[in-house]
Amino acid sequence: MKTLLILGAGTGGTMMANKMAQKLDLSEWRIVVVDKDETHYYQPGFLFIPFGIYGPDDVRRSKRRYLPQGVEIIFSGIERIEPEASRVVLSKNSQILYYDQLIIATGTRIVPEETPGLKDAGWRQNVFDFYTFDGSVALSKFLRRWEGGRLVVNVAEMPIKCPVAPLEFLFLAHAFFVEHGLRDKVEITYATPLPGAFTKPRTAAVMGDMLKDRGIHLESEFMISEVDNTRQVVSSFDGRELNYDLFVTIPVHMGSTAIQASGMGDALHFVPTDRQTLQAKKWPNVWVIGDATDLPASKAGSVAHFEADILTENLLCAIDGLHPEAKFDGHANCFIESGFGKGFLIDFNYDTEPLPGKFPMPGVGPFDLLKESEANHWGKMMFRWVYWNMLLRGAELPLETQMSMVGKHN
Amino acid sequence: MSNKVIAGVAVAVNTEGFMTNPAEWTREIAVEVAKEEGIGELTENHWKVIDFCRSSAENGKSPTLRTITNGTGLTTKDLFALFPKGPAKKVARIAGLGKPEGCV
Ligand SMILES: Cc1cc2nc3c(=O)[nH]c(=O)nc-3n(C[C@H](O)[C@H](O)[C@H](O)COP(=O)(O)OP(=O)(O)OC[C@H]3O[C@@H](n4cnc5c(N)ncnc54)[C@H](O)[C@@H]3O)c2cc1C
């Protein structure tokens, strides 16, 4: 009996368990999944919780429910990987698991401790993140009672998960304050280390205008150095200071502690991965999917979804002793919620930045690209249903794995 | 894309003034570009950073600040003192490399 071991049962790990259970001969292969947490969170929903659009129960389900029969799940922390010996050490009873093939799907985590002062007295009092379940729920309680003041939203360092989420947060915050008759009492500043509102030039220009139209001040190339919650000030390394009453942080992101302890990652503990085949650069029987990779692609569920198709094909090839041939192109596809029931859609890959045009989707599309529309908002809302009912279970979606230029124009 | 003469050598640069062929770089070019960036003299620590970036560049792109601090033992604060305002971009220009790969 051979073992396929999957570390992490989040978006990527769950999809891979489902896909591989359909493809592998389970009389020859044992599929084992390890995760420390029994609850699966629909992370894109964390964005909506602070504004009362989703409640806690909209975004959590039992992990076990999404894993197929025949797949073993072990709930335990992962201590470290020993790739030279093809084995993994778990926290629970220091159990050792040997593997023939390993899929790393341990995602990324926020590390607020990296920014001096961030986790001091104000943490979850008037300083919040919305990238965790607890953070977004705490912020929703705060916002229900807030009477206004200076809101500063800051990205500490790139890369972050879902790089459009901070912008969506700003648009939704603006809409929330307008709807609650508070907008004239709130000053909103967006401080980002990027030179503009987003990483890709055309999207940055469109999003920059959106911020301006909403009276949101953009503080660009802002590299945060510390937070002083007694003075309610955040400072940057080049000497700028921003005053806040409410500070919303997107903290430094790093790979899993398991990657750190194994010394398999880069400076941020992301695993060096072949950008096309998704094989770990150093170990041929180790594969990486989703946020855990060091690829210059968005850390997004949609990316993990496209990667899952490529990874399934390549892993099956490798198991049969063939060379992995399927190539990932960096495809990402993100709805951007812009408030008041509208949204954007962007579609891009390693080489092509998001372009305007139409995005065809059989049955429901087309959606407008790089342009605000109501349909895009419904696309985003529908995505939660698709996520729970189709995506995690490894079902085919009407989306092409490779980015297509159909409908796009320059 | 155009050519520019720096320290007596014609090198290829892009519209933002970054060299596009790392092989054309010399230490004299670094001294000259540093002056353009307002850094009168390159100290030992400046060179430590520049040499680190040269040796760990991938596809001609300079590493991120995080990789530089990790690899040199200097802090982000040190980097801002050595290369005021935008150290990532400044080091890249001085070391004859492209801007760090845009994070997405
Ligand atoms: C606020 C927000 C909004 C987002 N919006 C969108 C969006 O609109 N569209 C989109 O496509 N994506 C969005 N995303 C991103 C998306 O949720 C992630 O990219 C996706 O979940 C990544 O999947 P993954 O499998 O790589 O990691 P995850 O789903 O995070 O799974 C990692 C798993 O590994 C486990 N794990 C890690 N380390 C250990 C360890 N040491 N021991 C045991 N278990 C461990 C964790 O418990 C977790 O279950 C958003 C994310 C956030 C936070």
Coordinates of C-alpha atoms and ligand atoms in Angstrom, one line a residue:
Chain A
M1 CA 0.0 0.0 0.0
K2 CA 1.3 3.4 -0.9
T3 CA 0.5 6.7 0.9
L4 CA -0.5 10.1 -0.5
L5 CA -0.2 12.5 2.4
I6 CA -2.0 15.9 2.2
L7 CA -1.0 18.5 4.7
G8 CA -3.8 21.0 5.4
A9 CA -7.5 20.5 4.7
G10 CA -8.3 24.1 3.7
T11 CA -9.4 25.1 0.1
G12 CA -6.4 23.4 -1.7
G13 CA -6.1 20.3 0.5
T14 CA -9.8 19.5 0.4
M15 CA -10.0 19.9 -3.4
M16 CA -7.0 17.6 -3.9
A17 CA -8.3 15.0 -1.5
N18 CA -11.6 14.9 -3.5
K19 CA -9.9 14.8 -6.9
M20 CA -7.3 12.2 -6.0
A21 CA -9.9 10.0 -4.3
Q22 CA -11.7 9.9 -7.7
K23 CA -8.6 9.1 -9.7
L24 CA -6.4 6.8 -7.5
D25 CA -7.0 3.1 -7.1
L26 CA -7.9 3.0 -3.4
S27 CA -6.9 -0.6 -3.1
E28 CA -3.3 0.5 -3.9
W29 CA -3.3 4.0 -2.4
R30 CA -4.1 5.3 1.1
I31 CA -5.0 9.0 1.2
V32 CA -4.3 10.7 4.5
V33 CA -5.1 14.3 5.3
V34 CA -3.8 16.2 8.4
D35 CA -5.2 19.5 9.8
K36 CA -5.1 21.0 13.2
D37 CA -8.6 22.5 13.0
E38 CA -11.9 20.6 12.7
T39 CA -13.7 23.7 11.2
H40 CA -13.4 24.7 7.6
Y41 CA -13.8 28.5 7.2
Y42 CA -15.0 30.1 4.0
Q43 CA -12.4 32.9 4.2
P44 CA -13.8 35.2 1.5
G45 CA -16.8 35.5 3.8
F46 CA -14.6 37.2 6.5
L47 CA -14.8 40.3 4.4
F48 CA -18.5 40.6 4.9
I49 CA -18.7 39.8 8.7
P50 CA -17.6 43.2 10.0
F51 CA -20.5 44.9 8.2
G52 CA -23.1 42.4 9.3
I53 CA -23.7 41.1 5.8
Y54 CA -22.7 37.6 6.8
G55 CA -23.0 36.1 10.3
P56 CA -20.5 33.6 11.8
D57 CA -22.5 30.5 10.7
D58 CA -22.4 31.5 7.0
V59 CA -18.7 30.9 6.9
R60 CA -18.0 27.7 8.9
R61 CA -18.6 24.1 8.4
S62 CA -17.2 20.8 9.6
K63 CA -14.1 19.8 7.6
R64 CA -15.0 16.2 7.7
R65 CA -18.2 16.8 5.7
Y66 CA -16.2 17.9 2.7
L67 CA -13.8 14.9 2.6
P68 CA -14.9 11.9 0.6
Q69 CA -15.3 8.3 2.0
G70 CA -12.1 6.4 1.8
V71 CA -9.9 9.4 2.8
E72 CA -8.5 9.3 6.3
I73 CA -8.3 12.5 8.3
I74 CA -6.1 13.1 11.3
F75 CA -6.8 16.2 13.4
S76 CA -3.4 17.2 14.8
G77 CA -0.9 20.0 14.5
I78 CA 1.9 19.3 12.0
E79 CA 5.2 19.7 13.7
R80 CA 7.6 19.4 10.8
I81 CA 8.3 17.7 7.5
E82 CA 11.5 15.7 6.9
P83 CA 11.6 15.6 3.1
E84 CA 14.9 13.6 2.9
A85 CA 13.3 10.8 4.8
S86 CA 9.8 11.3 3.2
R87 CA 8.1 11.6 6.5
V88 CA 6.1 14.0 8.6
V89 CA 6.1 14.5 12.4
L90 CA 2.7 15.4 14.0
S91 CA 2.2 17.3 17.3
K92 CA -0.2 14.7 18.6
N93 CA 1.9 12.0 20.3
S94 CA 4.8 12.9 18.0
Q95 CA 3.2 10.5 15.5
I96 CA 5.3 9.8 12.4
L97 CA 3.7 9.4 9.0
Y98 CA 5.6 8.1 6.0
Y99 CA 4.6 9.1 2.5
D100 CA 5.2 8.2 -1.1
Q101 CA 3.8 11.5 -2.4
L102 CA 3.2 14.6 -0.4
I103 CA 1.0 17.6 -1.1
I104 CA 1.7 20.7 1.0
A105 CA -1.5 22.7 1.3
T106 CA -0.8 24.5 4.6
G107 CA -1.7 28.0 3.3
T108 CA -0.5 31.2 5.0
R109 CA -1.1 32.8 8.3
I110 CA -1.0 36.3 9.6
V111 CA 1.8 37.2 12.0
P112 CA 0.9 40.5 13.7
E113 CA 3.9 40.0 16.1
E114 CA 6.2 41.0 13.2
T115 CA 5.1 44.7 13.6
P116 CA 6.2 46.3 16.9
G117 CA 3.3 47.5 19.0
L118 CA 0.6 45.9 16.8
K119 CA -0.5 43.4 19.4
D120 CA -0.2 45.7 22.4
A121 CA -3.1 47.0 24.4
G122 CA -5.3 48.0 21.5
W123 CA -5.5 44.6 19.9
R124 CA -9.2 43.7 19.3
Q125 CA -10.1 46.9 21.3
N126 CA -9.6 49.5 18.5
V127 CA -7.0 47.6 16.5
F128 CA -8.4 44.7 14.4
D129 CA -7.6 42.3 11.5
F130 CA -10.3 40.9 9.4
Y131 CA -8.2 38.0 7.9
T132 CA -9.2 35.6 10.7
F133 CA -12.6 34.5 11.9
D134 CA -12.0 35.9 15.4
G135 CA -10.7 39.2 14.0
S136 CA -13.7 39.8 11.7
V137 CA -16.2 38.8 14.4
A138 CA -14.6 41.2 16.9
L139 CA -14.6 44.0 14.4
S140 CA -18.2 43.5 13.6
K141 CA -19.0 44.0 17.3
F142 CA -16.9 47.2 17.4
L143 CA -18.5 48.7 14.2
R144 CA -22.0 48.2 15.6
R145 CA -21.2 50.7 18.3
W146 CA -18.7 53.0 16.6
E147 CA -19.7 56.6 16.3
G148 CA -17.0 57.7 13.9
G149 CA -13.4 59.0 13.9
R150 CA -10.3 58.3 11.9
L151 CA -10.1 54.9 10.3
V152 CA -6.7 53.8 9.0
V153 CA -6.5 50.5 6.9
N154 CA -2.9 49.3 6.4
V155 CA -1.2 46.5 4.5
A156 CA 2.0 45.7 6.4
E157 CA 3.9 43.8 3.7
M158 CA 3.3 42.0 0.4
P159 CA 2.5 39.3 -0.4
I160 CA -0.9 39.0 1.3
K161 CA -3.8 36.6 0.7
C162 CA -6.4 37.9 -1.7
P163 CA -4.7 41.2 -2.6
V164 CA -8.0 42.8 -3.5
A165 CA -9.6 42.2 -0.1
P166 CA -8.2 45.4 1.5
L167 CA -9.8 47.5 -1.3
E168 CA -13.1 45.6 -1.0
F169 CA -12.9 46.3 2.8
L170 CA -12.5 50.0 2.1
F171 CA -15.4 50.1 -0.4
L172 CA -17.7 48.2 1.9
A173 CA -16.7 50.4 4.9
H174 CA -17.5 53.5 2.9
A175 CA -20.9 52.1 1.9
F176 CA -21.5 50.9 5.5
F177 CA -20.8 54.4 6.9
V178 CA -23.0 56.1 4.3
E179 CA -25.9 53.7 5.0
H180 CA -25.6 54.4 8.8
G181 CA -25.5 58.1 8.3
L182 CA -21.9 58.3 9.6
R183 CA -19.8 58.9 6.5
D184 CA -19.2 62.6 7.3
K185 CA -17.9 61.6 10.8
V186 CA -15.4 59.1 9.4
E187 CA -12.0 59.9 7.8
I188 CA -10.7 57.0 5.9
T189 CA -7.0 56.5 5.0
Y190 CA -5.5 53.5 3.1
A191 CA -1.8 53.1 3.8
T192 CA -0.1 50.5 1.5
P193 CA 3.5 49.6 0.8
L194 CA 2.6 49.6 -2.9
P195 CA 3.2 52.6 -5.2
G196 CA -0.6 52.7 -6.0
A197 CA -3.9 51.1 -5.0
F198 CA -3.0 47.7 -6.5
T199 CA -0.2 45.6 -7.8
K200 CA -1.2 45.6 -11.5
P201 CA -1.0 49.0 -13.3
R202 CA -4.4 49.2 -15.0
T203 CA -6.3 47.8 -12.1
A204 CA -4.4 50.2 -9.8
A205 CA -5.5 53.2 -11.9
V206 CA -9.2 52.1 -11.9
M207 CA -9.1 51.3 -8.1
G208 CA -7.3 54.6 -7.4
D209 CA -10.1 56.5 -9.0
M210 CA -12.7 54.5 -7.0
L211 CA -10.9 55.5 -3.8
K212 CA -10.8 59.1 -4.8
D213 CA -14.5 59.1 -5.7
R214 CA -15.3 57.8 -2.2
G215 CA -13.1 60.4 -0.5
I216 CA -10.7 57.7 0.7
H217 CA -7.1 59.1 1.2
L218 CA -4.4 56.9 -0.3
E219 CA -1.0 56.9 1.5
S220 CA 1.3 54.9 -0.9
E221 CA 4.7 53.4 -0.4
F222 CA 4.0 53.3 3.3
M223 CA 6.2 50.7 5.0
I224 CA 4.9 50.4 8.5
S225 CA 7.6 50.5 11.3
E226 CA 5.4 50.5 14.4
V227 CA 2.1 51.1 16.1
D228 CA 1.9 53.2 19.3
N229 CA -1.6 52.7 20.7
T230 CA -1.2 55.1 23.6
R231 CA -0.8 57.9 21.1
Q232 CA -2.9 56.1 18.5
V233 CA -0.3 56.6 15.8
V234 CA 1.2 54.3 13.2
S235 CA 4.6 55.2 11.8
S236 CA 6.4 54.3 8.6
F237 CA 10.2 53.8 8.2
D238 CA 10.5 57.0 6.2
G239 CA 9.1 59.0 9.1
R240 CA 5.4 59.5 8.2
E241 CA 2.8 59.3 11.1
L242 CA -0.9 58.5 10.8
N243 CA -3.3 59.1 13.6
Y244 CA -6.2 56.7 14.1
D245 CA -9.1 56.0 16.3
L246 CA -9.7 52.6 14.6
F247 CA -6.8 50.8 13.0
V248 CA -7.5 47.9 10.7
T249 CA -4.4 45.9 9.8
I250 CA -3.6 43.3 7.2
P251 CA -0.6 42.0 9.1
V252 CA 2.6 40.3 7.7
H253 CA 1.8 37.0 6.1
M254 CA 4.0 33.9 6.4
G255 CA 3.8 30.3 5.6
S256 CA 2.9 27.6 8.1
T257 CA 5.0 27.0 11.3
A258 CA 5.4 23.5 9.9
I259 CA 7.3 24.9 6.9
Q260 CA 9.4 27.1 9.2
A261 CA 10.3 24.2 11.4
S262 CA 11.3 22.1 8.4
G263 CA 13.5 24.8 6.9
M264 CA 11.8 24.2 3.5
G265 CA 10.7 27.7 2.8
D266 CA 12.1 31.1 1.8
A267 CA 12.4 34.2 4.0
L268 CA 8.6 34.2 4.6
H269 CA 8.4 30.4 4.8
F270 CA 6.8 29.9 1.5
V271 CA 7.9 26.8 -0.3
P272 CA 10.0 27.3 -3.5
T273 CA 7.8 25.7 -6.2
D274 CA 8.1 25.2 -9.9
R275 CA 5.8 27.8 -11.4
Q276 CA 4.5 25.5 -14.1
T277 CA 4.4 22.0 -12.7
L278 CA 3.8 22.9 -9.0
Q279 CA 6.4 20.4 -7.9
A280 CA 8.6 21.5 -5.0
K281 CA 11.9 22.7 -6.5
K282 CA 14.0 20.5 -4.3
W283 CA 12.0 17.3 -3.8
P284 CA 10.4 15.4 -6.7
N285 CA 7.8 13.7 -4.5
V286 CA 6.7 16.9 -2.8
W287 CA 4.0 19.1 -4.4
V288 CA 2.7 22.4 -3.3
I289 CA -0.7 24.1 -3.9
G290 CA -2.4 27.4 -2.9
D291 CA -1.1 30.0 -0.5
A292 CA 1.8 27.8 0.7
T293 CA 3.8 28.3 -2.6
D294 CA 6.3 31.1 -3.4
L295 CA 4.8 31.6 -6.8
P296 CA 4.2 35.1 -8.2
A297 CA 0.5 34.4 -8.5
S298 CA -2.3 35.7 -6.2
K299 CA -2.8 33.9 -3.0
A300 CA -6.5 33.2 -3.7
G301 CA -8.9 30.4 -3.6
S302 CA -9.5 30.7 -7.4
V303 CA -5.8 30.2 -8.0
A304 CA -5.8 27.1 -5.8
H305 CA -8.8 25.9 -7.8
F306 CA -7.0 26.3 -11.2
E307 CA -3.8 24.8 -9.7
A308 CA -5.8 21.7 -8.5
D309 CA -6.5 20.7 -12.1
I310 CA -2.8 21.0 -13.1
L311 CA -1.6 19.3 -9.9
T312 CA -4.0 16.3 -10.3
E313 CA -2.7 15.7 -13.8
N314 CA 1.0 16.1 -12.9
L315 CA 0.7 13.9 -9.8
L316 CA -0.9 11.1 -11.7
C317 CA 1.9 11.4 -14.3
A318 CA 4.6 11.2 -11.7
I319 CA 2.9 8.2 -10.0
D320 CA 3.0 6.4 -13.4
G321 CA 6.7 7.3 -13.7
L322 CA 6.1 9.9 -16.4
H323 CA 7.3 13.5 -16.6
P324 CA 4.8 16.1 -15.3
E325 CA 3.6 18.0 -18.4
A326 CA 0.7 20.1 -17.4
K327 CA 1.6 23.7 -17.0
F328 CA 0.1 26.3 -14.6
D329 CA -0.1 29.8 -16.1
G330 CA -0.7 31.8 -12.9
H331 CA -4.5 32.1 -13.7
A332 CA -6.5 34.1 -11.1
N333 CA -10.1 35.2 -11.3
C334 CA -11.4 37.6 -8.6
F335 CA -14.6 39.3 -7.9
I336 CA -14.1 42.7 -6.2
E337 CA -17.0 43.8 -4.1
S338 CA -17.4 47.6 -4.4
G339 CA -20.4 48.3 -2.1
F340 CA -24.0 49.3 -2.7
G341 CA -24.7 45.9 -4.4
K342 CA -22.1 46.2 -7.1
G343 CA -18.8 44.6 -7.9
F344 CA -15.9 44.2 -10.4
L345 CA -14.3 41.1 -11.9
I346 CA -10.7 40.7 -12.8
D347 CA -9.1 37.8 -14.7
F348 CA -5.3 37.5 -15.2
N349 CA -2.3 35.3 -15.1
Y350 CA 1.6 35.5 -14.7
D351 CA 2.0 37.5 -17.9
T352 CA -1.2 39.3 -18.7
E353 CA -2.5 41.9 -16.3
P354 CA -6.3 42.3 -15.8
L355 CA -7.9 43.8 -18.9
P356 CA -11.3 45.3 -19.6
G357 CA -13.9 43.4 -21.7
K358 CA -16.4 40.6 -21.1
F359 CA -15.9 37.4 -19.3
P360 CA -17.9 34.6 -20.8
M361 CA -19.3 31.9 -18.5
P362 CA -21.8 29.4 -19.8
G363 CA -25.2 29.5 -18.0
V364 CA -24.6 32.6 -16.0
G365 CA -22.3 35.1 -17.8
P366 CA -21.0 37.1 -19.4
F367 CA -19.6 39.3 -16.6
D368 CA -18.1 42.7 -17.1
L369 CA -14.3 42.8 -16.7
L370 CA -12.6 45.7 -14.8
K371 CA -15.9 47.5 -14.7
E372 CA -18.5 47.9 -12.0
S373 CA -21.8 46.0 -12.3
E374 CA -24.6 44.5 -10.3
A375 CA -24.0 41.1 -12.0
N376 CA -20.5 41.0 -10.6
H377 CA -21.9 41.5 -7.1
W378 CA -24.2 38.5 -7.6
G379 CA -21.3 36.6 -9.0
K380 CA -19.4 37.1 -5.7
M381 CA -22.5 36.2 -3.6
M382 CA -23.1 33.1 -5.6
F383 CA -19.5 32.1 -5.2
R384 CA -20.1 31.1 -1.5
W385 CA -22.6 28.5 -2.7
V386 CA -20.3 27.3 -5.5
Y387 CA -17.5 27.1 -2.9
W388 CA -19.3 24.9 -0.4
N389 CA -21.2 22.7 -3.0
M390 CA -18.9 22.4 -6.0
L391 CA -15.4 23.7 -5.6
L392 CA -14.4 21.9 -2.4
R393 CA -15.8 18.6 -3.6
G394 CA -13.6 18.8 -6.7
A395 CA -16.6 19.2 -9.2
E396 CA -16.0 20.7 -12.6
L397 CA -16.8 24.4 -12.8
P398 CA -17.6 26.2 -16.1
L399 CA -14.2 27.9 -15.9
E400 CA -11.2 27.3 -18.0
T401 CA -8.0 26.3 -16.1
Q402 CA -5.8 28.3 -18.5
M403 CA -6.6 32.0 -18.8
S404 CA -8.3 32.8 -22.1
M405 CA -8.2 36.1 -24.1
V406 CA -11.7 35.6 -25.4
G407 CA -13.8 38.8 -24.7
K408 CA -10.8 40.8 -23.4
H409 CA -9.5 43.9 -25.2
N410 CA -6.4 45.9 -24.7
Chain B
M1 CA 14.3 51.0 -23.7
S2 CA 17.3 53.2 -24.4
N3 CA 21.0 53.5 -23.7
K4 CA 22.6 55.6 -21.1
V5 CA 26.3 56.3 -20.4
I6 CA 27.1 55.7 -16.8
A7 CA 30.7 55.9 -15.5
G8 CA 31.9 56.0 -19.1
V9 CA 30.0 52.8 -20.1
A10 CA 26.9 52.7 -22.4
V11 CA 24.3 50.5 -20.7
A12 CA 20.7 49.6 -21.6
V13 CA 18.1 51.1 -19.3
N14 CA 14.3 51.0 -19.2
T15 CA 12.0 54.0 -19.0
E16 CA 12.3 54.1 -15.2
G17 CA 16.1 54.2 -15.4
F18 CA 16.7 50.6 -14.2
M19 CA 19.4 48.7 -16.0
T20 CA 18.0 45.9 -18.0
N21 CA 21.2 43.8 -18.5
P22 CA 22.8 42.9 -15.1
A23 CA 25.9 41.7 -16.9
E24 CA 26.7 45.3 -18.0
W25 CA 27.0 46.4 -14.4
T26 CA 30.3 47.4 -12.8
R27 CA 31.2 48.7 -9.3
E28 CA 32.0 52.1 -10.8
I29 CA 28.4 52.2 -12.1
A30 CA 27.2 51.6 -8.6
V31 CA 29.1 54.5 -7.3
E32 CA 27.8 56.8 -10.0
V33 CA 24.1 55.7 -9.7
A34 CA 24.3 56.0 -5.9
K35 CA 25.3 59.7 -6.3
E36 CA 22.2 60.2 -8.6
E37 CA 20.2 58.7 -5.7
G38 CA 21.7 61.1 -3.2
I39 CA 24.1 58.7 -1.6
G40 CA 27.6 60.4 -1.7
E41 CA 29.6 57.6 -0.5
L42 CA 29.1 53.8 -0.4
T43 CA 30.2 52.4 2.9
E44 CA 30.9 48.8 3.8
N45 CA 27.3 48.2 4.8
H46 CA 26.1 49.6 1.5
W47 CA 28.4 47.1 -0.3
K48 CA 27.2 44.3 1.9
V49 CA 23.7 44.9 0.7
I50 CA 24.6 45.5 -3.0
D51 CA 26.7 42.4 -3.1
F52 CA 24.0 40.3 -1.4
C53 CA 21.4 41.6 -4.0
R54 CA 23.8 40.8 -6.9
S55 CA 24.4 37.3 -5.7
S56 CA 20.8 36.5 -4.9
A57 CA 19.1 38.1 -7.8
E58 CA 16.7 35.9 -9.7
N59 CA 16.0 36.5 -13.4
G60 CA 17.8 39.8 -13.0
K61 CA 15.4 41.0 -10.4
S62 CA 16.5 42.4 -7.1
P63 CA 15.3 40.5 -3.9
T64 CA 12.6 41.9 -1.6
L65 CA 13.5 43.9 1.5
R66 CA 12.5 40.8 3.6
T67 CA 15.0 38.6 1.7
I68 CA 17.7 41.3 2.1
T69 CA 17.3 41.7 5.9
N70 CA 17.2 37.9 6.2
G71 CA 20.3 37.4 4.2
T72 CA 22.5 40.3 5.5
G73 CA 21.5 40.4 9.1
L74 CA 20.7 44.1 8.8
T75 CA 17.3 45.4 9.9
T76 CA 14.7 47.2 7.8
K77 CA 15.5 50.3 9.8
D78 CA 19.2 50.0 8.8
L79 CA 18.2 49.7 5.2
F80 CA 16.1 52.9 5.3
A81 CA 19.1 54.6 6.9
L82 CA 21.5 53.4 4.2
F83 CA 19.2 53.9 1.3
P84 CA 16.7 56.6 2.5
K85 CA 13.1 56.6 1.3
G86 CA 12.7 53.6 -0.9
P87 CA 15.5 51.1 -0.2
A88 CA 14.1 48.3 -2.3
K89 CA 14.1 50.4 -5.4
K90 CA 17.3 52.3 -4.7
V91 CA 19.3 49.2 -4.1
A92 CA 17.9 47.6 -7.3
R93 CA 19.0 50.6 -9.3
I94 CA 22.4 50.9 -7.7
A95 CA 23.0 47.1 -8.1
G96 CA 22.0 47.2 -11.8
L97 CA 19.0 45.0 -11.3
G98 CA 15.3 45.2 -12.0
K99 CA 12.8 46.2 -9.4
P100 CA 11.9 43.3 -7.0
E101 CA 9.3 41.1 -8.7
G102 CA 5.9 42.9 -8.2
C103 CA 4.0 40.9 -5.6
V104 CA 0.5 40.0 -6.7
Ligands
LIG1 C1 -10.6 38.2 4.0 C2 -10.3 37.2 2.9 C3 -10.9 37.4 1.7 C4 -10.7 36.5 0.7 N1 -11.4 36.6 -0.5 C5 -11.1 35.8 -1.5 C6 -11.9 35.9 -2.7 O1 -12.8 36.7 -2.9 N2 -11.6 35.0 -3.7 C7 -10.6 34.0 -3.6 O2 -10.4 33.3 -4.6 N3 -9.9 33.9 -2.5 C8 -10.1 34.8 -1.4 N4 -9.4 34.6 -0.3 C9 -8.3 33.7 -0.2 C10 -8.6 32.3 0.0 O3 -9.4 32.1 1.1 C11 -7.3 31.5 0.2 O4 -6.4 31.8 -0.9 C12 -7.5 30.0 0.1 O5 -8.3 29.6 1.2 C13 -6.1 29.3 0.1 O6 -6.3 27.9 0.2 P1 -5.1 27.0 0.8 O7 -5.6 25.6 0.8 O8 -3.8 27.4 0.2 O9 -5.0 27.5 2.4 P2 -6.1 27.4 3.5 O10 -7.5 27.3 2.9 O11 -5.9 28.6 4.4 O12 -5.8 26.1 4.3 C14 -4.6 25.8 5.0 C15 -4.9 24.7 6.1 O13 -3.7 24.3 6.6 C16 -3.9 24.0 8.0 N5 -2.5 24.1 8.6 C17 -1.6 25.1 8.4 N6 -0.5 24.9 9.2 C18 -0.8 23.8 9.9 C19 0.0 23.0 10.9 N7 1.2 23.4 11.3 N8 -0.6 22.0 11.5 C20 -1.9 21.6 11.1 N9 -2.6 22.2 10.1 C21 -2.1 23.3 9.6 C22 -4.8 25.1 8.4 O14 -5.5 24.8 9.6 C23 -5.8 25.2 7.2 O15 -6.9 24.5 7.4 C24 -9.7 35.5 0.8 C25 -9.0 35.3 2.0 C26 -9.3 36.2 3.1 C27 -8.6 36.1 4.4

